[in-house]
Coordinates of C-alpha atoms and ligand atoms in Angstrom, one line a residue:
M555 CA 0.0 0.0 0.0
T556 CA 1.2 3.5 -0.8
D557 CA 2.3 5.4 2.3
I558 CA 0.2 8.2 3.5
R559 CA 2.1 11.1 4.8
V560 CA 0.6 14.0 6.8
E561 CA 2.1 17.4 7.4
A562 CA 0.8 20.2 9.7
L563 CA -1.0 23.0 7.8
E564 CA 1.0 25.9 9.1
E565 CA -0.1 28.8 6.8
P566 CA -1.3 31.7 9.0
I567 CA -4.6 31.8 7.0
A568 CA -5.2 28.2 7.9
A569 CA -4.7 29.0 11.6
K570 CA -7.0 32.0 11.3
L571 CA -9.7 29.9 9.8
R572 CA -9.3 27.3 12.5
E573 CA -9.9 30.0 15.1
E574 CA -12.9 31.3 13.2
C575 CA -14.6 27.9 12.9
R576 CA -16.3 27.5 16.3
S577 CA -18.0 24.2 15.8
D578 CA -16.9 21.5 18.2
T579 CA -18.0 18.9 15.7
Y580 CA -16.9 20.1 12.2
P581 CA -13.4 21.6 12.5
A582 CA -11.4 23.4 9.8
A583 CA -8.4 21.9 8.1
S584 CA -5.2 21.4 10.1
V585 CA -3.2 18.9 8.0
R586 CA -2.1 18.4 4.4
V587 CA -2.2 14.7 3.3
F588 CA 0.2 13.2 0.7
P589 CA -0.2 11.8 -1.9
S590 CA -2.4 14.5 -3.3
G591 CA -1.5 17.4 -1.0
C592 CA -5.1 17.6 0.1
A593 CA -6.1 19.6 3.2
H594 CA -7.9 17.7 5.8
T595 CA -9.1 18.1 9.4
D596 CA -7.1 16.3 12.1
C597 CA -9.8 13.6 12.1
Y598 CA -8.7 12.3 8.7
Q599 CA -5.7 10.4 10.0
K600 CA -7.5 8.0 12.2
S601 CA -9.3 6.5 9.2
A602 CA -6.8 7.1 6.5
E603 CA -5.6 3.5 6.1
R604 CA -9.2 2.2 6.4
F605 CA -10.3 4.5 3.5
R606 CA -7.4 3.2 1.4
D607 CA -8.0 -0.5 2.2
F608 CA -11.8 -0.4 2.0
E609 CA -13.2 -3.4 0.1
I610 CA -14.8 -2.3 -3.1
R611 CA -17.6 -4.1 -4.9
E612 CA -17.7 -4.0 -8.6
D613 CA -21.3 -2.9 -8.6
D614 CA -20.7 0.0 -6.2
V615 CA -21.4 3.4 -7.6
W616 CA -19.4 6.4 -6.4
V617 CA -20.5 10.1 -6.6
A618 CA -17.4 12.2 -6.2
S619 CA -16.8 15.9 -6.0
Y620 CA -15.1 18.8 -4.4
P621 CA -17.6 20.1 -1.8
K622 CA -20.5 22.4 -3.0
C623 CA -20.2 21.3 -6.7
G624 CA -23.7 19.7 -6.9
T625 CA -23.0 16.5 -5.0
T626 CA -26.4 16.2 -3.4
W627 CA -28.1 16.9 -6.7
T628 CA -26.0 14.3 -8.4
Q629 CA -26.6 11.8 -5.6
E630 CA -30.3 12.1 -5.9
M631 CA -30.2 11.7 -9.7
V632 CA -27.9 8.7 -9.5
W633 CA -29.8 6.9 -6.8
L634 CA -33.1 7.3 -8.7
I635 CA -31.6 6.1 -12.0
A636 CA -29.9 3.1 -10.3
N637 CA -33.2 2.3 -8.4
N638 CA -35.5 2.4 -11.4
L639 CA -37.1 5.7 -10.4
D640 CA -38.4 4.5 -7.1
F641 CA -39.8 8.0 -6.2
E642 CA -41.8 6.6 -3.3
K643 CA -38.7 5.2 -1.5
A644 CA -36.7 8.4 -2.5
K645 CA -39.2 10.5 -0.6
A646 CA -39.5 8.1 2.3
E647 CA -35.9 7.6 3.1
R648 CA -33.3 10.4 3.6
L649 CA -30.7 10.8 0.9
T650 CA -28.0 10.7 3.5
E651 CA -29.0 7.1 4.2
R652 CA -29.6 6.1 0.6
V653 CA -26.3 7.5 -0.6
P654 CA -24.1 7.8 2.5
F655 CA -21.0 10.0 2.8
F656 CA -18.1 7.6 2.7
D657 CA -15.4 9.9 4.2
F658 CA -17.7 11.4 6.8
P659 CA -15.2 10.2 9.6
A660 CA -12.6 12.5 8.0
I661 CA -14.6 15.7 8.7
V662 CA -16.3 15.0 12.0
S663 CA -14.6 15.1 15.4
K664 CA -17.2 13.4 17.5
S665 CA -20.0 10.9 17.1
I666 CA -23.3 12.0 15.8
P667 CA -26.5 10.5 17.2
G668 CA -28.1 8.2 14.7
I669 CA -24.9 7.6 12.7
P670 CA -23.1 4.3 13.4
E671 CA -20.0 4.7 15.6
D672 CA -17.9 2.6 13.1
I673 CA -19.5 3.8 9.9
L674 CA -16.8 2.2 7.7
Q675 CA -17.6 -1.2 9.2
F676 CA -21.3 -0.5 8.6
F677 CA -20.6 0.3 5.0
S678 CA -18.6 -2.9 4.5
E679 CA -21.5 -5.0 5.9
M680 CA -24.2 -3.3 3.8
K681 CA -26.3 -6.0 2.1
T682 CA -27.9 -3.8 -0.5
K683 CA -26.3 -2.2 -3.6
R684 CA -24.0 0.6 -2.4
I685 CA -24.0 4.1 -3.8
F686 CA -21.5 6.4 -1.9
K687 CA -20.8 10.1 -1.9
T688 CA -17.2 11.0 -1.5
H689 CA -15.2 14.2 -1.5
L690 CA -11.9 12.3 -1.4
T691 CA -9.3 13.3 -4.0
K692 CA -8.5 10.7 -6.6
D693 CA -5.2 9.7 -4.9
L694 CA -6.9 9.1 -1.5
L695 CA -9.8 6.9 -2.7
P696 CA -9.9 3.2 -1.8
L697 CA -7.2 1.5 -3.9
Q698 CA -9.5 -1.2 -5.2
I699 CA -11.4 1.5 -7.1
W700 CA -8.6 1.2 -9.7
T701 CA -8.7 -2.6 -9.9
K702 CA -12.5 -3.4 -9.5
K703 CA -13.5 -0.3 -11.4
P704 CA -16.9 0.5 -10.0
K705 CA -18.7 3.4 -11.7
V706 CA -17.6 6.8 -10.6
I707 CA -19.6 9.9 -11.4
Y708 CA -17.7 13.2 -10.8
V709 CA -19.3 16.6 -10.7
A710 CA -17.4 19.9 -11.0
R711 CA -18.6 23.5 -10.7
D712 CA -17.3 27.0 -11.4
P713 CA -15.0 27.8 -8.5
K714 CA -16.4 31.3 -8.1
D715 CA -19.8 29.8 -7.2
V716 CA -18.1 27.0 -5.2
V717 CA -16.3 29.4 -2.8
V718 CA -19.4 31.4 -2.1
S719 CA -21.4 28.2 -1.5
Y720 CA -18.6 26.7 0.7
Y721 CA -18.5 30.0 2.7
H722 CA -22.2 29.8 3.6
H723 CA -21.8 26.0 4.3
H724 CA -19.0 26.9 6.8
R725 CA -21.2 29.5 8.5
L726 CA -23.9 26.8 9.0
W727 CA -21.9 23.6 9.7
N728 CA -18.5 24.8 10.9
G729 CA -19.8 27.7 13.0
Y730 CA -17.6 30.0 10.9
T731 CA -17.7 33.5 12.2
G732 CA -15.0 35.1 10.1
T733 CA -15.3 37.2 7.0
F734 CA -15.9 36.1 3.4
E735 CA -12.6 37.8 2.5
D736 CA -10.6 35.5 4.9
F737 CA -12.5 32.5 3.7
F738 CA -11.8 33.5 0.1
E739 CA -8.1 33.8 0.8
G740 CA -8.2 30.3 2.4
F741 CA -9.7 28.9 -0.8
L742 CA -7.0 30.5 -2.9
A743 CA -4.3 29.3 -0.5
D744 CA -5.6 25.7 -0.8
V745 CA -6.2 25.4 3.0
L746 CA -9.9 24.6 3.0
V747 CA -10.9 21.0 3.7
Y748 CA -10.5 19.0 0.4
S749 CA -8.6 21.8 -1.3
P750 CA -6.7 22.4 -3.6
F751 CA -9.8 22.8 -5.7
W752 CA -8.2 22.6 -9.2
D753 CA -6.1 19.5 -8.4
H754 CA -9.2 17.8 -7.1
V755 CA -11.1 18.5 -10.3
L756 CA -8.3 17.9 -12.8
D757 CA -7.3 14.6 -11.3
Y758 CA -10.7 13.2 -12.1
W759 CA -11.1 15.1 -15.3
K760 CA -7.9 13.5 -16.6
L761 CA -9.7 10.1 -16.2
R762 CA -12.8 11.2 -18.1
D763 CA -12.2 8.8 -20.9
E764 CA -12.0 5.8 -18.7
P765 CA -15.1 3.6 -19.2
H766 CA -15.9 3.6 -15.5
I767 CA -15.6 7.4 -15.0
L768 CA -18.2 10.0 -16.0
F769 CA -17.4 13.7 -15.6
N770 CA -20.4 16.1 -15.3
T771 CA -20.6 19.7 -14.3
Y772 CA -23.1 21.7 -12.3
E773 CA -23.5 24.2 -15.1
E774 CA -24.4 21.5 -17.5
M775 CA -27.0 20.2 -15.1
K776 CA -28.5 23.7 -14.8
R777 CA -28.6 24.2 -18.5
D778 CA -29.6 20.8 -19.7
L779 CA -30.7 18.5 -16.9
H780 CA -32.6 16.2 -19.3
G781 CA -29.3 15.7 -21.3
V782 CA -27.3 15.0 -18.1
I783 CA -30.0 12.5 -16.9
R784 CA -29.9 10.7 -20.2
K785 CA -26.1 10.6 -20.3
T786 CA -25.9 9.4 -16.7
A787 CA -28.5 6.7 -17.2
D788 CA -26.7 5.5 -20.3
F789 CA -23.4 5.4 -18.3
L790 CA -25.2 3.4 -15.6
G791 CA -26.6 1.0 -18.2
K792 CA -30.2 2.1 -17.6
S793 CA -32.6 3.2 -20.3
L794 CA -35.2 5.8 -19.6
N795 CA -38.0 6.9 -21.9
E796 CA -38.9 10.6 -22.4
E797 CA -41.6 10.6 -19.9
Q798 CA -39.3 9.1 -17.2
V799 CA -36.6 11.7 -18.0
N800 CA -39.2 14.4 -17.6
Q801 CA -40.5 13.0 -14.3
L802 CA -36.9 12.7 -13.0
A803 CA -36.0 16.2 -14.1
E804 CA -39.1 17.6 -12.3
H805 CA -38.2 15.7 -9.1
L806 CA -34.6 17.1 -9.3
S807 CA -35.7 20.7 -9.9
F808 CA -34.3 23.1 -7.3
R809 CA -37.7 24.0 -6.0
S810 CA -38.7 20.3 -5.6
M811 CA -35.4 19.3 -3.9
K812 CA -35.5 22.3 -1.6
S813 CA -38.9 21.5 -0.3
N814 CA -38.3 17.7 -0.1
P815 CA -37.4 16.7 3.5
A816 CA -35.6 13.7 2.2
T817 CA -33.1 15.8 0.2
N818 CA -32.9 19.2 1.9
L819 CA -31.1 18.1 5.1
E820 CA -33.2 20.7 6.9
I821 CA -33.5 18.6 10.0
F822 CA -29.7 18.7 10.4
A823 CA -29.4 22.3 9.3
E824 CA -31.9 23.3 11.9
L825 CA -29.8 21.7 14.6
E826 CA -26.7 23.5 13.4
R827 CA -28.5 26.9 13.3
K828 CA -29.7 26.3 16.9
R829 CA -26.2 25.2 18.0
H830 CA -24.6 28.3 16.6
G831 CA -27.4 30.7 17.5
L832 CA -28.0 31.5 13.8
P833 CA -31.2 32.9 12.3
E834 CA -33.2 31.0 9.7
Q835 CA -31.8 33.0 6.7
P836 CA -32.1 31.8 3.1
D837 CA -28.3 31.6 3.0
L838 CA -28.2 29.3 6.0
K839 CA -30.1 26.5 4.3
F840 CA -28.4 23.4 2.9
I841 CA -30.1 23.7 -0.5
R842 CA -29.5 27.4 -0.7
Q843 CA -29.6 29.4 -4.1
G844 CA -28.9 26.9 -6.8
E845 CA -27.7 29.4 -9.3
C846 CA -24.9 29.7 -11.8
G847 CA -23.2 33.1 -11.4
G848 CA -24.7 33.8 -7.9
W849 CA -21.1 34.8 -6.9
R850 CA -21.8 38.2 -8.4
K851 CA -23.9 39.1 -5.4
E852 CA -21.1 38.5 -2.9
M853 CA -17.8 39.0 -4.6
T854 CA -16.2 42.3 -5.5
Q855 CA -14.8 42.7 -9.0
E856 CA -11.3 42.7 -7.5
M857 CA -11.9 39.3 -5.9
A858 CA -13.4 37.9 -9.1
D859 CA -10.4 39.1 -11.1
K860 CA -8.0 37.5 -8.5
L861 CA -9.9 34.2 -8.6
D862 CA -9.9 34.3 -12.4
A863 CA -6.1 34.9 -12.5
W864 CA -5.7 32.0 -10.0
T865 CA -7.8 29.7 -12.2
K866 CA -5.9 30.7 -15.3
Q867 CA -2.6 29.9 -13.7
R868 CA -3.8 26.6 -12.3
L869 CA -5.3 25.5 -15.7
E870 CA -2.3 26.5 -17.7
G871 CA -1.3 23.7 -20.0
T872 CA -4.0 21.3 -18.8
G873 CA -6.4 21.7 -21.7
Y874 CA -9.3 22.1 -19.3
N875 CA -11.5 24.9 -20.5
L876 CA -13.9 26.5 -18.0
S877 CA -16.1 27.7 -20.8
S878 CA -16.7 24.0 -21.8
F879 CA -19.1 24.0 -18.8
N880 CA -21.5 25.6 -21.1
K881 CA -21.3 23.2 -24.0
I882 CA -23.5 20.2 -24.8
S883 CA -21.8 16.9 -24.2
D884 CA -22.3 13.5 -25.6
V885 CA -22.6 10.2 -23.7
K886 CA -19.0 10.4 -22.3
G887 CA -18.9 14.1 -21.9
H888 CA -17.1 15.0 -25.1
T889 CA -18.1 18.3 -26.4
V890 CA -20.2 18.1 -29.6
G891 CA -21.8 21.4 -29.8
Q892 CA -22.1 24.7 -28.1
V893 CA -25.0 26.7 -26.8
V894 CA -25.7 29.6 -24.6
M895 CA -22.4 31.5 -24.4
D896 CA -19.1 30.9 -26.1
H897 CA -17.3 33.5 -24.0
F898 CA -18.9 32.7 -20.7
Q899 CA -16.0 33.8 -18.6
T900 CA -15.7 37.2 -20.3
E901 CA -19.4 37.9 -20.4
A902 CA -19.9 36.5 -16.9
S903 CA -17.9 39.3 -15.4
T904 CA -20.0 42.0 -17.0
L905 CA -23.6 40.6 -17.3
P906 CA -26.0 40.0 -14.5
Q907 CA -26.8 36.4 -15.4
R908 CA -29.0 33.8 -13.8
I909 CA -29.3 30.4 -15.5
Ligands
A3P2017 P1 -25.5 27.0 -3.6 O1 -25.0 27.1 -2.2 O2 -24.8 27.9 -4.6 O3 -27.0 27.3 -3.6 P2 -23.2 20.0 -2.6 O4 -24.4 19.1 -2.7 O5 -22.0 19.6 -3.4 O6 -22.9 20.5 -1.2 O7 -23.6 21.4 -3.4 C1 -24.5 22.3 -2.9 C2 -24.9 23.3 -3.9 O8 -25.8 22.6 -4.8 C3 -25.7 24.4 -3.3 O9 -25.4 25.5 -4.1 C4 -27.1 23.9 -3.5 O10 -28.1 25.0 -3.4 C5 -27.0 23.4 -4.9 N1 -28.2 22.4 -5.2 C6 -28.6 21.4 -4.5 N2 -29.7 20.9 -5.1 C7 -29.9 21.5 -6.2 C8 -30.8 21.5 -7.3 N3 -31.8 20.6 -7.3 N4 -30.7 22.4 -8.3 C9 -29.7 23.3 -8.3 N5 -28.8 23.4 -7.3 C10 -28.9 22.6 -6.3

């Protein structure tokens, strides 16, 4: 097994964010883990080897992402496709139970009522078909993913929307009391849990042509949910007729998932708001705004320019084109046409846009 090495995260901005995250349950990052150089909380280490050695089943399905990229949305879509559109069960059973969070022990510092103490053992004993959510970087996934090759569906999102969404997430779950500016600096300095963002995305994107990997984006889901449903169903070996695609798209709409207690995590969010003495604001909901370009409401132009320059530098020579988020893709995500905006990035900085 490849050795896992851990270094303390000593950057001053990381220390500042740790101070500003008041939750006694969901801490900020304090270590960097190699391989991958991913930032983690100090809870990661106790499960590191168990994550790597976890027994994979060939028929597992993994939904992978950097946080706030549309994981929950993808989980619900994948679960329903894999379970022949069993809407009744989807509404009766919480998504967190149907598609559990594999690396939850890496982000939580104490046990949570209702969640098995040894959740990895629980996962290994599951009798039903397993669909997992994970935010692990490619290099920290269970090693058998690369030999047993279960299906992996990755979802990426524009980092400007990710950082805003992750900020509000931290306010709610991590009891973050600092400024958006500090949080933003932490994102660019790669010290947030599961950062560096671009390494996370690119490591999976490079595998997009592997038959067991599907690479989707949040923007594509917003623009052409029906197309993404069809592509994902095809990838999972399921066929859906037009009526079923329409039904699923309706179930996955922002409005529907926001009001659905099985997907909106409101029961947990309410606990966290109480714990941190927070009001019931729209931004302090788990399913929050669901927009492309919502970052414009929170980020100054200077910050947006800084993030764009950071993205440009990180993407240099990779071939990854952010504007491809707005293109139609075929079954394996290859671009075959282009709609909406060709120069999304340029226009995005000047136009008020809601997709
Ligand atoms: P915002 O905070 O920008 O609203 P994740 O599941 O990876 O944590 O991602 C959360 C983001 O996905 C949140 O973004 C959330 O509102 C958005 N989201 C969840 N369900 C959605 C849906 N059905 N349609 C659009 N966006 C959705």
